[in-house]
Every structure is written in structure tokens, then in C-alpha cells.
Tab-separated table of C-alpha atoms in Angstrom:
chain	number	residue	atom	x	y	z
A	2	UNK	CA	-8.073	58.890	-50.793
A	3	UNK	CA	-6.523	58.137	-54.504
A	4	UNK	CA	-5.563	54.446	-54.493
A	5	UNK	CA	-2.473	54.020	-56.515
A	6	UNK	CA	-2.339	50.067	-57.766
A	7	UNK	CA	0.869	49.149	-59.014
A	8	UNK	CA	1.429	45.834	-61.226
A	9	UNK	CA	3.185	43.532	-61.070
A	10	UNK	CA	3.446	42.612	-57.407
A	11	UNK	CA	6.764	40.806	-58.082
A	12	UNK	CA	8.890	39.419	-60.888
A	13	UNK	CA	11.812	37.411	-61.818
A	14	UNK	CA	14.769	39.079	-64.022
A	15	UNK	CA	17.746	38.608	-64.969
A	16	UNK	CA	20.663	40.995	-65.197
A	17	UNK	CA	20.693	43.112	-68.198
A	18	UNK	CA	17.041	42.485	-68.417
A	19	UNK	CA	14.581	45.412	-69.334
A	20	UNK	CA	12.200	45.674	-66.213
A	21	UNK	CA	9.034	47.974	-66.118
A	22	UNK	CA	6.406	48.371	-63.768
A	23	UNK	CA	3.306	50.008	-63.834
A	24	UNK	CA	1.431	52.353	-61.311
A	25	UNK	CA	-2.536	53.037	-62.085
A	26	UNK	CA	-3.861	55.559	-60.181
A	27	UNK	CA	-7.658	55.751	-58.778
A	28	UNK	CA	-7.555	59.809	-59.995
A	29	UNK	CA	-6.116	62.239	-62.314
A	30	UNK	CA	-2.981	62.941	-60.175
A	31	UNK	CA	-1.718	64.727	-63.474
A	32	UNK	CA	2.136	64.238	-62.655
A	33	UNK	CA	2.634	64.321	-59.076
A	34	UNK	CA	4.064	60.462	-59.303
A	35	UNK	CA	7.267	59.065	-58.042
A	36	UNK	CA	9.402	56.354	-57.282
A	37	UNK	CA	11.270	54.855	-54.827
A	38	UNK	CA	13.618	52.085	-54.237
A	39	UNK	CA	13.852	50.040	-51.553
A	40	UNK	CA	16.321	47.510	-50.346
A	41	UNK	CA	15.375	45.209	-47.290
A	42	UNK	CA	16.627	47.136	-43.666
A	43	UNK	CA	17.237	50.490	-45.675
A	44	UNK	CA	14.897	52.885	-46.225
A	45	UNK	CA	13.475	54.180	-49.321
A	46	UNK	CA	15.126	55.648	-51.907
A	47	UNK	CA	14.170	58.741	-54.377
A	48	UNK	CA	14.603	57.552	-57.635
A	49	UNK	CA	12.002	60.042	-60.015
A	50	UNK	CA	10.122	62.523	-59.164
A	51	UNK	CA	7.280	64.436	-60.828
A	52	UNK	CA	6.618	61.124	-63.123
A	53	UNK	CA	9.880	61.441	-64.745
A	54	UNK	CA	12.558	63.870	-63.152
A	55	UNK	CA	15.262	61.731	-62.269
A	56	UNK	CA	16.688	62.591	-58.790
A	57	UNK	CA	19.867	63.803	-58.755
A	58	UNK	CA	22.732	60.489	-57.926
A	59	UNK	CA	20.336	57.677	-59.715
A	60	UNK	CA	21.868	55.871	-62.623
A	61	UNK	CA	20.209	57.487	-66.155
A	62	UNK	CA	19.197	53.440	-66.274
A	63	UNK	CA	16.168	54.104	-64.210
A	64	UNK	CA	13.479	56.730	-66.199
A	65	UNK	CA	9.616	56.877	-65.227
A	66	UNK	CA	6.860	58.333	-67.661
A	67	UNK	CA	3.254	58.824	-67.357
A	68	UNK	CA	0.820	61.489	-66.306
A	69	UNK	CA	-2.808	61.550	-65.276
A	70	UNK	CA	-3.446	57.944	-63.901
A	71	UNK	CA	-0.961	55.893	-65.916
A	72	UNK	CA	2.678	55.733	-64.656
A	73	UNK	CA	5.349	53.665	-65.569
A	74	UNK	CA	9.137	53.159	-64.341
A	75	UNK	CA	11.522	51.606	-66.589
A	76	UNK	CA	15.088	49.864	-66.063
A	77	UNK	CA	16.842	49.626	-69.282
A	78	UNK	CA	19.027	46.890	-68.387
A	79	UNK	CA	19.073	45.876	-65.223
A	80	UNK	CA	22.353	45.703	-62.897
A	81	UNK	CA	23.164	43.188	-59.610
A	82	UNK	CA	22.362	46.062	-57.453
A	83	UNK	CA	19.022	46.818	-58.801
A	84	UNK	CA	16.760	44.050	-57.175
A	85	UNK	CA	15.065	45.604	-54.888
A	86	UNK	CA	11.352	46.555	-54.051
A	87	UNK	CA	9.951	49.221	-55.614
A	88	UNK	CA	7.175	52.072	-54.787
A	89	UNK	CA	5.242	54.096	-55.836
A	90	UNK	CA	3.829	57.341	-54.418
A	91	UNK	CA	1.201	60.420	-55.060
A	92	UNK	CA	1.377	63.911	-54.045
A	93	UNK	CA	-1.211	65.129	-55.286
A	94	UNK	CA	-3.882	64.503	-52.820
A	95	UNK	CA	-3.722	63.858	-48.691
A	96	UNK	CA	-4.063	61.118	-47.865
A	97	UNK	CA	-0.279	60.705	-49.525
A	98	UNK	CA	-0.457	57.433	-50.594
A	99	UNK	CA	1.527	54.396	-52.050
A	100	UNK	CA	1.847	51.392	-53.849
A	101	UNK	CA	1.532	48.101	-52.409
A	102	UNK	CA	5.219	47.578	-54.610
A	103	UNK	CA	6.524	45.216	-56.475
A	104	UNK	CA	9.467	43.064	-55.948
A	105	UNK	CA	12.163	42.495	-58.363
A	106	UNK	CA	13.755	39.034	-57.834
A	107	UNK	CA	16.877	37.640	-59.828
A	108	UNK	CA	15.496	34.925	-62.329
B	28	UNK	CA	24.804	67.649	-46.194
B	29	UNK	CA	20.866	66.797	-45.578
B	30	UNK	CA	20.367	63.980	-42.597
B	31	UNK	CA	17.523	63.270	-40.782
B	32	UNK	CA	18.498	60.771	-37.529
B	33	UNK	CA	16.045	59.131	-35.417
B	34	UNK	CA	15.680	58.144	-32.391
B	35	UNK	CA	16.422	54.104	-31.106
B	36	UNK	CA	14.690	50.927	-31.069
B	37	UNK	CA	11.433	50.997	-28.936
B	38	UNK	CA	10.013	48.001	-26.820
B	39	UNK	CA	5.930	48.422	-25.542
B	40	UNK	CA	3.638	47.087	-23.799
B	41	UNK	CA	-0.175	47.371	-25.309
B	42	UNK	CA	-1.923	50.189	-24.230
B	43	UNK	CA	1.839	52.304	-24.108
B	44	UNK	CA	3.179	55.241	-25.813
B	45	UNK	CA	6.068	55.725	-27.796
B	46	UNK	CA	7.227	59.184	-29.027
B	47	UNK	CA	9.598	59.004	-32.149
B	48	UNK	CA	12.157	61.976	-33.009
B	49	UNK	CA	13.467	62.713	-36.060
B	50	UNK	CA	16.214	65.204	-35.671
B	51	UNK	CA	17.361	67.042	-39.067
B	52	UNK	CA	20.634	68.877	-40.206
B	53	UNK	CA	21.816	70.202	-43.201
B	54	UNK	CA	19.176	72.572	-43.892
B	55	UNK	CA	17.027	75.409	-42.934
B	56	UNK	CA	14.599	73.580	-40.479
B	57	UNK	CA	11.768	75.389	-40.771
B	58	UNK	CA	11.374	75.186	-44.998
B	59	UNK	CA	10.607	72.168	-45.720
B	60	UNK	CA	7.574	69.917	-44.223
B	61	UNK	CA	8.360	66.697	-42.622
B	62	UNK	CA	6.210	63.441	-43.097
B	63	UNK	CA	5.893	60.090	-41.082
B	64	UNK	CA	5.548	57.222	-42.465
B	65	UNK	CA	5.334	53.456	-41.309
B	66	UNK	CA	6.209	49.953	-42.187
B	67	UNK	CA	4.934	47.355	-40.738
B	68	UNK	CA	7.017	43.925	-41.136
B	69	UNK	CA	6.984	42.087	-44.602
B	70	UNK	CA	4.276	44.946	-45.472
B	71	UNK	CA	4.147	48.204	-47.372
B	72	UNK	CA	4.661	51.809	-46.665
B	73	UNK	CA	1.620	53.583	-44.712
B	74	UNK	CA	1.436	57.289	-44.774
B	75	UNK	CA	1.066	58.542	-40.937
B	76	UNK	CA	0.185	62.481	-41.162
B	77	UNK	CA	2.733	65.791	-41.778
B	78	UNK	CA	3.842	68.653	-39.565
B	79	UNK	CA	5.229	72.236	-40.783
B	80	UNK	CA	8.241	72.993	-38.403
B	81	UNK	CA	7.111	76.563	-39.264
B	82	UNK	CA	3.945	77.301	-38.182
B	83	UNK	CA	3.568	73.613	-36.311
B	84	UNK	CA	0.500	73.024	-38.237
B	85	UNK	CA	-0.406	69.234	-38.748
B	86	UNK	CA	-2.654	66.688	-40.363
B	87	UNK	CA	-3.203	63.179	-39.970
B	88	UNK	CA	-4.304	60.227	-42.204
B	89	UNK	CA	-7.697	59.193	-39.946
B	90	UNK	CA	-6.728	56.000	-39.422
B	91	UNK	CA	-4.201	57.686	-36.805
B	92	UNK	CA	-6.766	60.467	-35.880
B	93	UNK	CA	-7.023	60.886	-31.841
B	94	UNK	CA	-3.766	58.593	-31.420
B	95	UNK	CA	-1.646	60.488	-32.711
B	96	UNK	CA	0.598	63.365	-31.784
B	97	UNK	CA	3.365	65.684	-34.017
B	98	UNK	CA	5.367	68.253	-32.896
B	99	UNK	CA	8.611	69.838	-32.970
B	100	UNK	CA	11.085	71.710	-31.455
B	101	UNK	CA	12.738	74.892	-33.846
B	102	UNK	CA	15.694	75.175	-31.140
B	103	UNK	CA	16.952	71.599	-31.584
B	104	UNK	CA	15.559	71.180	-35.281
B	105	UNK	CA	13.862	68.143	-34.216
B	106	UNK	CA	10.226	66.339	-35.046
B	107	UNK	CA	8.320	63.875	-32.773
B	108	UNK	CA	5.783	61.185	-33.886
B	109	UNK	CA	3.926	60.072	-30.603
B	110	UNK	CA	1.563	57.100	-30.958
B	111	UNK	CA	-0.815	56.127	-27.902
B	112	UNK	CA	-3.025	53.197	-26.931
B	113	UNK	CA	-0.487	50.748	-28.465
B	114	UNK	CA	-1.246	47.753	-29.771
B	115	UNK	CA	0.229	44.822	-31.369
B	116	UNK	CA	-0.573	46.309	-34.746
B	117	UNK	CA	1.351	48.816	-34.458
B	118	UNK	CA	4.576	47.121	-34.660
B	119	UNK	CA	6.677	48.521	-37.628
B	120	UNK	CA	9.778	50.400	-38.597
B	121	UNK	CA	8.374	54.375	-38.220
B	122	UNK	CA	10.274	56.274	-40.633
B	123	UNK	CA	10.426	60.742	-40.756
B	124	UNK	CA	10.684	62.123	-44.780
B	125	UNK	CA	11.193	65.102	-45.603
B	126	UNK	CA	8.927	66.386	-48.430
B	127	UNK	CA	10.317	68.467	-51.435
B	128	UNK	CA	8.659	71.123	-53.254
B	129	UNK	CA	7.491	68.632	-55.568
B	130	UNK	CA	5.997	67.168	-53.041
B	131	UNK	CA	7.802	63.365	-53.005
B	132	UNK	CA	10.146	62.517	-49.882
B	133	UNK	CA	13.381	63.154	-50.936
B	134	UNK	CA	15.247	62.667	-47.804
B	135	UNK	CA	14.488	60.495	-45.087
B	136	UNK	CA	15.975	59.159	-41.585
B	137	UNK	CA	17.069	55.371	-41.477
B	138	UNK	CA	13.354	54.369	-39.124
B	139	UNK	CA	13.168	53.631	-36.420
B	140	UNK	CA	11.749	49.620	-35.016
B	141	UNK	CA	8.690	50.071	-32.221
B	142	UNK	CA	7.715	46.391	-31.211
B	143	UNK	CA	4.882	46.127	-29.384
B	144	UNK	CA	4.601	42.759	-27.431
B	145	UNK	CA	2.842	41.806	-23.899
């Protein structure tokens, strides 16, 4: 199985801050890496697919980069509605696997 | 618009089984695989398996092999996930999700809470 490791597991940030979350795969997954946002009591929402493509309707302050084993999700200027948990997921192999999540909290 | 609508809350006793439904609309049902993902309280996302609504082929996570069955009904555009021999550790929200050609999950159901308790 491909293991996905996110860091940090949580972070505190202020509105307007630049936030970066990293995700590392145990094997190369090319660009088959996707990012989701989840708020309490809600289903996950797709933000970024194929490592760097912005899903329709997602604000441009979200961006993704990376390939192979190392990937990054960046929020350029954190907004109040961005406080949530973020997950990476690999679509390269079966079973599909997720990172453990990064909770972004208000400082 | 694309929608995946799941069945409601379930409360089950240990040893019982549960069948969760996921009704698709707004797209060609047989053109997109459907995956099932679960989330225990306060925990992360766990992939359970996938069904091809066209040919009904399935692949299950090894952890659930022999304990889960995924089926579909093309006449109602509905997929089902049945989990057997429930234990307390199966208490979770169960999600269905559609997979896009890029292998991401682009649409999700609203989730179904399954509680297993004696």
C-alpha cells in the first residue's frame, strides 16, 4: 500500500497568513495527488486534483504543487472560511489512501 | 447538477449487518465508478472499496474483504454498500464518492452515520 504522510497534523494561523501543508507518498505517484477540505459534520470537498489543478469553483488562493513523492497545498491568504481539516489522497494505486489530515485552526 | 444522496442514520447491534444506499443523479450513472470511504468519530478518511456501475465489478480494501459487499441497481441509479458482522469499531460516517477521470473524488454523498452499540 502507498502510505501518505501529511505535516503538520495541526497548525494555528491568522486571517491573511500564508499557509502551507505538505504531503509525502511512500512511493512515487506521479501527479496523482488530490487535496480535500473538510468542515465539521460535512463531506470532504475537492480543492485540487492532479497535484496542481484547481477544481471548478474553488478560490484561486488555493494552489497545489509537486510530483513524484512530495506535494504541497498552499493557501496564499487565509480566510475565515478556510479554517477546516485538509486531506491529501493518492489516486495512483489501490487501495486508495489518504493522509491523516491537517487541522487549520484560528490563532 | 450531479448529486449523490445517501440513506439515513442507522443504529445496529454488534453482529448485525447494515446496507447503505447512494442514489446518483445529474449524470450518466454507468460512466463513473463509485467508491466508499468511511470516517470514524474524530478520525481520518478510510477507503473501503469501489464498484463499477457499468459491469458491477468491485475491488475491496483487504481490511474489509469477506465482510463487505458493494452492489448497484442501474434501473434506479443506486449503489449499495453492505457491511456484515458489525462491531463497535465500525461506528463511523460512511460516504459514497464519484471518481473522475483524474482519479480524484469529485462528488461526495452527504454521509450516513452508522452506530454500532449493544
